[in-house]
Amino acid sequence: CARRGGKGRGDGLVVAARADDGIIEAMEMPGKTFVFATQFHPEQLVNTGYTAYRAVFSRLCEEAGLYRERNGR
C-alpha cells in the first residue's frame, strides 16, 4: 500500500532492500515462482520512453499469461 510508504510487508514477504530512510525498496517471497512488488505503478509509465519501466510491465504481463495457461483462467 503506497500510503504505508513501504514500511510494512505482507505475510510471507521478506524484505530484500531498504533505502537509507528505511523505506522498503524490494521484497521477495521464498518458494514462489514469481512475486512482483513496486513502490510505483509501472503500467502508468509504459509509454513514457523509459525502457526499464516497459520491461517491468512486459514481464508482469508475461507472467500473468503463464499463470492463466497453468490455471485455465
PDB file of N, CA and C in Angstrom:
ATOM      1  N   CYS A   1       0.835  -1.177   0.000  1.00  0.00           N
ATOM      2  CA  CYS A   1       0.000   0.000   0.000  1.00  0.00           C
ATOM      3  C   CYS A   1       0.885   1.248   0.000  1.00  0.00           C
ATOM      4  N   ALA A   2       0.710   2.120  -0.935  1.00  0.00           N
ATOM      5  CA  ALA A   2       1.547   3.305  -1.054  1.00  0.00           C
ATOM      6  C   ALA A   2       1.441   4.207   0.168  1.00  0.00           C
ATOM      7  N   ARG A   3       0.290   4.239   0.797  1.00  0.00           N
ATOM      8  CA  ARG A   3       0.131   5.096   1.979  1.00  0.00           C
ATOM      9  C   ARG A   3       0.993   4.622   3.137  1.00  0.00           C
ATOM     10  N   ARG A   4       1.349   3.363   3.148  1.00  0.00           N
ATOM     11  CA  ARG A   4       2.203   2.830   4.217  1.00  0.00           C
ATOM     12  C   ARG A   4       3.660   3.158   3.959  1.00  0.00           C
ATOM     13  N   GLY A   5       3.955   3.651   2.776  1.00  0.00           N
ATOM     14  CA  GLY A   5       5.324   4.054   2.467  1.00  0.00           C
ATOM     15  C   GLY A   5       6.329   2.925   2.488  1.00  0.00           C
ATOM     16  N   GLY A   6       5.894   1.714   2.236  1.00  0.00           N
ATOM     17  CA  GLY A   6       6.819   0.602   2.200  1.00  0.00           C
ATOM     18  C   GLY A   6       7.402   0.249   3.559  1.00  0.00           C
ATOM     19  N   LYS A   7       6.746   0.652   4.640  1.00  0.00           N
ATOM     20  CA  LYS A   7       7.270   0.362   5.970  1.00  0.00           C
ATOM     21  C   LYS A   7       6.776  -0.968   6.514  1.00  0.00           C
ATOM     22  N   GLY A   8       5.717  -1.495   5.930  1.00  0.00           N
ATOM     23  CA  GLY A   8       5.188  -2.782   6.357  1.00  0.00           C
ATOM     24  C   GLY A   8       5.335  -3.789   5.240  1.00  0.00           C
ATOM     25  N   ARG A   9       4.973  -5.020   5.530  1.00  0.00           N
ATOM     26  CA  ARG A   9       5.049  -6.045   4.489  1.00  0.00           C
ATOM     27  C   ARG A   9       3.941  -7.053   4.714  1.00  0.00           C
ATOM     28  N   GLY A  10       3.581  -7.771   3.645  1.00  0.00           N
ATOM     29  CA  GLY A  10       2.551  -8.778   3.718  1.00  0.00           C
ATOM     30  C   GLY A  10       3.091 -10.108   4.220  1.00  0.00           C
ATOM     31  N   ASP A  11       2.175 -11.000   4.558  1.00  0.00           N
ATOM     32  CA  ASP A  11       2.555 -12.330   5.029  1.00  0.00           C
ATOM     33  C   ASP A  11       3.395 -13.053   3.981  1.00  0.00           C
ATOM     34  N   GLY A  12       4.496 -13.618   4.414  1.00  0.00           N
ATOM     35  CA  GLY A  12       5.356 -14.402   3.536  1.00  0.00           C
ATOM     36  C   GLY A  12       6.387 -13.589   2.783  1.00  0.00           C
ATOM     37  N   LEU A  13       6.271 -12.264   2.794  1.00  0.00           N
ATOM     38  CA  LEU A  13       7.233 -11.430   2.092  1.00  0.00           C
ATOM     39  C   LEU A  13       8.448 -11.170   2.977  1.00  0.00           C
ATOM     40  N   VAL A  14       9.603 -11.177   2.345  1.00  0.00           N
ATOM     41  CA  VAL A  14      10.861 -10.932   3.034  1.00  0.00           C
ATOM     42  C   VAL A  14      11.476  -9.665   2.446  1.00  0.00           C
ATOM     43  N   VAL A  15      11.875  -8.737   3.277  1.00  0.00           N
ATOM     44  CA  VAL A  15      12.499  -7.510   2.801  1.00  0.00           C
ATOM     45  C   VAL A  15      13.862  -7.842   2.204  1.00  0.00           C
ATOM     46  N   ALA A  16      14.084  -7.409   0.963  1.00  0.00           N
ATOM     47  CA  ALA A  16      15.343  -7.673   0.268  1.00  0.00           C
ATOM     48  C   ALA A  16      16.215  -6.429   0.173  1.00  0.00           C
ATOM     49  N   ALA A  17      15.600  -5.238   0.244  1.00  0.00           N
ATOM     50  CA  ALA A  17      16.376  -3.995   0.159  1.00  0.00           C
ATOM     51  C   ALA A  17      15.594  -2.850   0.786  1.00  0.00           C
ATOM     52  N   ARG A  18      16.327  -1.965   1.446  1.00  0.00           N
ATOM     53  CA  ARG A  18      15.736  -0.759   2.039  1.00  0.00           C
ATOM     54  C   ARG A  18      16.540   0.455   1.597  1.00  0.00           C
ATOM     55  N   ALA A  19      15.847   1.581   1.472  1.00  0.00           N
ATOM     56  CA  ALA A  19      16.517   2.856   1.210  1.00  0.00           C
ATOM     57  C   ALA A  19      17.138   3.345   2.517  1.00  0.00           C
ATOM     58  N   ASP A  20      17.968   4.357   2.418  1.00  0.00           N
ATOM     59  CA  ASP A  20      18.613   4.921   3.604  1.00  0.00           C
ATOM     60  C   ASP A  20      17.608   5.396   4.646  1.00  0.00           C
ATOM     61  N   ASP A  21      16.405   5.809   4.198  1.00  0.00           N
ATOM     62  CA  ASP A  21      15.391   6.294   5.134  1.00  0.00           C
ATOM     63  C   ASP A  21      14.520   5.177   5.710  1.00  0.00           C
ATOM     64  N   GLY A  22      14.857   3.918   5.387  1.00  0.00           N
ATOM     65  CA  GLY A  22      14.129   2.781   5.932  1.00  0.00           C
ATOM     66  C   GLY A  22      12.981   2.282   5.077  1.00  0.00           C
ATOM     67  N   ILE A  23      12.636   3.004   4.030  1.00  0.00           N
ATOM     68  CA  ILE A  23      11.550   2.587   3.148  1.00  0.00           C
ATOM     69  C   ILE A  23      11.967   1.319   2.410  1.00  0.00           C
ATOM     70  N   ILE A  24      11.062   0.354   2.372  1.00  0.00           N
ATOM     71  CA  ILE A  24      11.328  -0.900   1.660  1.00  0.00           C
ATOM     72  C   ILE A  24      11.365  -0.624   0.165  1.00  0.00           C
ATOM     73  N   GLU A  25      12.433  -1.043  -0.477  1.00  0.00           N
ATOM     74  CA  GLU A  25      12.600  -0.867  -1.912  1.00  0.00           C
ATOM     75  C   GLU A  25      12.362  -2.153  -2.690  1.00  0.00           C
ATOM     76  N   ALA A  26      12.591  -3.310  -2.062  1.00  0.00           N
ATOM     77  CA  ALA A  26      12.402  -4.588  -2.750  1.00  0.00           C
ATOM     78  C   ALA A  26      12.012  -5.657  -1.744  1.00  0.00           C
ATOM     79  N   MET A  27      11.169  -6.584  -2.201  1.00  0.00           N
ATOM     80  CA  MET A  27      10.751  -7.709  -1.368  1.00  0.00           C
ATOM     81  C   MET A  27      10.805  -8.983  -2.184  1.00  0.00           C
ATOM     82  N   GLU A  28      10.947 -10.077  -1.492  1.00  0.00           N
ATOM     83  CA  GLU A  28      10.961 -11.403  -2.111  1.00  0.00           C
ATOM     84  C   GLU A  28       9.954 -12.277  -1.371  1.00  0.00           C
ATOM     85  N   MET A  29       9.548 -13.363  -2.021  1.00  0.00           N
ATOM     86  CA  MET A  29       8.672 -14.336  -1.389  1.00  0.00           C
ATOM     87  C   MET A  29       9.249 -15.717  -1.659  1.00  0.00           C
ATOM     88  N   PRO A  30      10.083 -16.209  -0.736  1.00  0.00           N
ATOM     89  CA  PRO A  30      10.718 -17.516  -0.929  1.00  0.00           C
ATOM     90  C   PRO A  30       9.701 -18.615  -1.236  1.00  0.00           C
ATOM     91  N   GLY A  31      10.068 -19.469  -2.178  1.00  0.00           N
ATOM     92  CA  GLY A  31       9.222 -20.594  -2.529  1.00  0.00           C
ATOM     93  C   GLY A  31       8.194 -20.301  -3.607  1.00  0.00           C
ATOM     94  N   LYS A  32       8.089 -19.070  -4.044  1.00  0.00           N
ATOM     95  CA  LYS A  32       7.139 -18.710  -5.098  1.00  0.00           C
ATOM     96  C   LYS A  32       7.874 -18.520  -6.414  1.00  0.00           C
ATOM     97  N   THR A  33       7.202 -18.821  -7.499  1.00  0.00           N
ATOM     98  CA  THR A  33       7.795 -18.701  -8.822  1.00  0.00           C
ATOM     99  C   THR A  33       8.018 -17.251  -9.222  1.00  0.00           C
ATOM    100  N   PHE A  34       7.018 -16.408  -8.990  1.00  0.00           N
ATOM    101  CA  PHE A  34       7.117 -15.011  -9.411  1.00  0.00           C
ATOM    102  C   PHE A  34       6.329 -14.151  -8.440  1.00  0.00           C
ATOM    103  N   VAL A  35       7.011 -13.198  -7.842  1.00  0.00           N
ATOM    104  CA  VAL A  35       6.373 -12.226  -6.948  1.00  0.00           C
ATOM    105  C   VAL A  35       6.835 -10.856  -7.401  1.00  0.00           C
ATOM    106  N   PHE A  36       5.907  -9.937  -7.480  1.00  0.00           N
ATOM    107  CA  PHE A  36       6.196  -8.622  -8.037  1.00  0.00           C
ATOM    108  C   PHE A  36       5.676  -7.555  -7.094  1.00  0.00           C
ATOM    109  N   ALA A  37       6.553  -6.716  -6.583  1.00  0.00           N
ATOM    110  CA  ALA A  37       6.142  -5.628  -5.690  1.00  0.00           C
ATOM    111  C   ALA A  37       6.903  -4.365  -6.076  1.00  0.00           C
ATOM    112  N   THR A  38       6.180  -3.266  -6.221  1.00  0.00           N
ATOM    113  CA  THR A  38       6.819  -1.995  -6.559  1.00  0.00           C
ATOM    114  C   THR A  38       6.270  -0.885  -5.674  1.00  0.00           C
ATOM    115  N   GLN A  39       6.967   0.219  -5.630  1.00  0.00           N
ATOM    116  CA  GLN A  39       6.515   1.423  -4.936  1.00  0.00           C
ATOM    117  C   GLN A  39       6.022   2.443  -5.959  1.00  0.00           C
ATOM    118  N   PHE A  40       5.724   1.983  -7.161  1.00  0.00           N
ATOM    119  CA  PHE A  40       5.221   2.854  -8.220  1.00  0.00           C
ATOM    120  C   PHE A  40       4.279   2.032  -9.090  1.00  0.00           C
ATOM    121  N   HIS A  41       3.694   2.647 -10.099  1.00  0.00           N
ATOM    122  CA  HIS A  41       2.762   1.967 -10.997  1.00  0.00           C
ATOM    123  C   HIS A  41       3.393   1.856 -12.386  1.00  0.00           C
ATOM    124  N   PRO A  42       4.114   0.748 -12.666  1.00  0.00           N
ATOM    125  CA  PRO A  42       4.786   0.621 -13.963  1.00  0.00           C
ATOM    126  C   PRO A  42       3.836   0.678 -15.147  1.00  0.00           C
ATOM    127  N   GLU A  43       2.594   0.249 -14.950  1.00  0.00           N
ATOM    128  CA  GLU A  43       1.631   0.271 -16.057  1.00  0.00           C
ATOM    129  C   GLU A  43       1.326   1.697 -16.506  1.00  0.00           C
ATOM    130  N   GLN A  44       1.504   2.676 -15.631  1.00  0.00           N
ATOM    131  CA  GLN A  44       1.258   4.072 -15.988  1.00  0.00           C
ATOM    132  C   GLN A  44       2.470   4.705 -16.671  1.00  0.00           C
ATOM    133  N   LEU A  45       3.598   4.027 -16.642  1.00  0.00           N
ATOM    134  CA  LEU A  45       4.832   4.591 -17.187  1.00  0.00           C
ATOM    135  C   LEU A  45       5.287   3.916 -18.469  1.00  0.00           C
ATOM    136  N   VAL A  46       4.511   2.970 -18.961  1.00  0.00           N
ATOM    137  CA  VAL A  46       4.906   2.178 -20.125  1.00  0.00           C
ATOM    138  C   VAL A  46       5.200   3.040 -21.347  1.00  0.00           C
ATOM    139  N   ASN A  47       4.448   4.087 -21.576  1.00  0.00           N
ATOM    140  CA  ASN A  47       4.624   4.907 -22.775  1.00  0.00           C
ATOM    141  C   ASN A  47       5.430   6.183 -22.528  1.00  0.00           C
ATOM    142  N   THR A  48       6.215   6.219 -21.469  1.00  0.00           N
ATOM    143  CA  THR A  48       6.981   7.422 -21.146  1.00  0.00           C
ATOM    144  C   THR A  48       8.339   7.465 -21.828  1.00  0.00           C
ATOM    145  N   GLY A  49       8.754   6.374 -22.436  1.00  0.00           N
ATOM    146  CA  GLY A  49      10.063   6.340 -23.075  1.00  0.00           C
ATOM    147  C   GLY A  49      11.141   5.696 -22.217  1.00  0.00           C
ATOM    148  N   TYR A  50      10.838   5.423 -20.957  1.00  0.00           N
ATOM    149  CA  TYR A  50      11.805   4.757 -20.088  1.00  0.00           C
ATOM    150  C   TYR A  50      11.702   3.256 -20.323  1.00  0.00           C
ATOM    151  N   THR A  51      12.687   2.690 -20.973  1.00  0.00           N
ATOM    152  CA  THR A  51      12.618   1.283 -21.356  1.00  0.00           C
ATOM    153  C   THR A  51      12.609   0.354 -20.144  1.00  0.00           C
ATOM    154  N   ALA A  52      13.211   0.753 -19.041  1.00  0.00           N
ATOM    155  CA  ALA A  52      13.197  -0.103 -17.849  1.00  0.00           C
ATOM    156  C   ALA A  52      11.768  -0.324 -17.374  1.00  0.00           C
ATOM    157  N   TYR A  53      10.936   0.699 -17.411  1.00  0.00           N
ATOM    158  CA  TYR A  53       9.550   0.550 -16.995  1.00  0.00           C
ATOM    159  C   TYR A  53       8.793  -0.381 -17.940  1.00  0.00           C
ATOM    160  N   ARG A  54       9.082  -0.267 -19.217  1.00  0.00           N
ATOM    161  CA  ARG A  54       8.429  -1.127 -20.200  1.00  0.00           C
ATOM    162  C   ARG A  54       8.793  -2.587 -19.945  1.00  0.00           C
ATOM    163  N   ALA A  55      10.051  -2.837 -19.609  1.00  0.00           N
ATOM    164  CA  ALA A  55      10.490  -4.201 -19.328  1.00  0.00           C
ATOM    165  C   ALA A  55       9.793  -4.767 -18.099  1.00  0.00           C
ATOM    166  N   VAL A  56       9.637  -3.949 -17.075  1.00  0.00           N
ATOM    167  CA  VAL A  56       8.952  -4.389 -15.854  1.00  0.00           C
ATOM    168  C   VAL A  56       7.505  -4.749 -16.164  1.00  0.00           C
ATOM    169  N   PHE A  57       6.806  -3.885 -16.867  1.00  0.00           N
ATOM    170  CA  PHE A  57       5.405  -4.147 -17.186  1.00  0.00           C
ATOM    171  C   PHE A  57       5.262  -5.330 -18.139  1.00  0.00           C
ATOM    172  N   SER A  58       6.175  -5.457 -19.100  1.00  0.00           N
ATOM    173  CA  SER A  58       6.138  -6.597 -20.031  1.00  0.00           C
ATOM    174  C   SER A  58       6.307  -7.912 -19.291  1.00  0.00           C
ATOM    175  N   ARG A  59       7.216  -7.940 -18.319  1.00  0.00           N
ATOM    176  CA  ARG A  59       7.424  -9.166 -17.529  1.00  0.00           C
ATOM    177  C   ARG A  59       6.181  -9.512 -16.730  1.00  0.00           C
ATOM    178  N   LEU A  60       5.547  -8.513 -16.160  1.00  0.00           N
ATOM    179  CA  LEU A  60       4.307  -8.738 -15.419  1.00  0.00           C
ATOM    180  C   LEU A  60       3.240  -9.335 -16.332  1.00  0.00           C
ATOM    181  N   CYS A  61       3.089  -8.799 -17.527  1.00  0.00           N
ATOM    182  CA  CYS A  61       2.105  -9.326 -18.483  1.00  0.00           C
ATOM    183  C   CYS A  61       2.450 -10.753 -18.896  1.00  0.00           C
ATOM    184  N   GLU A  62       3.732 -11.018 -19.110  1.00  0.00           N
ATOM    185  CA  GLU A  62       4.184 -12.366 -19.476  1.00  0.00           C
ATOM    186  C   GLU A  62       3.827 -13.370 -18.372  1.00  0.00           C
ATOM    187  N   GLU A  63       4.112 -13.022 -17.138  1.00  0.00           N
ATOM    188  CA  GLU A  63       3.814 -13.916 -16.016  1.00  0.00           C
ATOM    189  C   GLU A  63       2.314 -14.111 -15.841  1.00  0.00           C
ATOM    190  N   ALA A  64       1.537 -13.074 -16.076  1.00  0.00           N
ATOM    191  CA  ALA A  64       0.076 -13.196 -15.985  1.00  0.00           C
ATOM    192  C   ALA A  64      -0.433 -14.183 -17.030  1.00  0.00           C
ATOM    193  N   GLY A  65       0.125 -14.125 -18.232  1.00  0.00           N
ATOM    194  CA  GLY A  65      -0.261 -15.067 -19.278  1.00  0.00           C
ATOM    195  C   GLY A  65       0.103 -16.498 -18.917  1.00  0.00           C
ATOM    196  N   LEU A  66       1.289 -16.693 -18.352  1.00  0.00           N
ATOM    197  CA  LEU A  66       1.703 -18.036 -17.929  1.00  0.00           C
ATOM    198  C   LEU A  66       0.806 -18.566 -16.813  1.00  0.00           C
ATOM    199  N   TYR A  67       0.448 -17.696 -15.884  1.00  0.00           N
ATOM    200  CA  TYR A  67      -0.462 -18.091 -14.800  1.00  0.00           C
ATOM    201  C   TYR A  67      -1.800 -18.531 -15.380  1.00  0.00           C
ATOM    202  N   ARG A  68      -2.292 -17.767 -16.341  1.00  0.00           N
ATOM    203  CA  ARG A  68      -3.582 -18.095 -16.973  1.00  0.00           C
ATOM    204  C   ARG A  68      -3.509 -19.454 -17.665  1.00  0.00           C
ATOM    205  N   GLU A  69      -2.418 -19.716 -18.366  1.00  0.00           N
ATOM    206  CA  GLU A  69      -2.251 -21.002 -19.054  1.00  0.00           C
ATOM    207  C   GLU A  69      -2.212 -22.155 -18.062  1.00  0.00           C
ATOM    208  N   ARG A  70      -1.483 -21.977 -16.956  1.00  0.00           N
ATOM    209  CA  ARG A  70      -1.359 -23.037 -15.960  1.00  0.00           C
ATOM    210  C   ARG A  70      -2.662 -23.305 -15.208  1.00  0.00           C
ATOM    211  N   ASN A  71      -3.438 -22.270 -15.003  1.00  0.00           N
ATOM    212  CA  ASN A  71      -4.627 -22.379 -14.160  1.00  0.00           C
ATOM    213  C   ASN A  71      -5.952 -22.323 -14.915  1.00  0.00           C
ATOM    214  N   GLY A  72      -5.882 -22.219 -16.236  1.00  0.00           N
ATOM    215  CA  GLY A  72      -7.095 -22.224 -17.048  1.00  0.00           C
ATOM    216  C   GLY A  72      -8.037 -21.058 -16.744  1.00  0.00           C
ATOM    217  N   ARG A  73      -7.469 -19.922 -16.424  1.00  0.00           N
ATOM    218  CA  ARG A  73      -8.303 -18.751 -16.119  1.00  0.00           C
ATOM    219  C   ARG A  73      -8.038 -17.655 -17.099  1.00  0.00           C
TER     220      ARG A  73
END
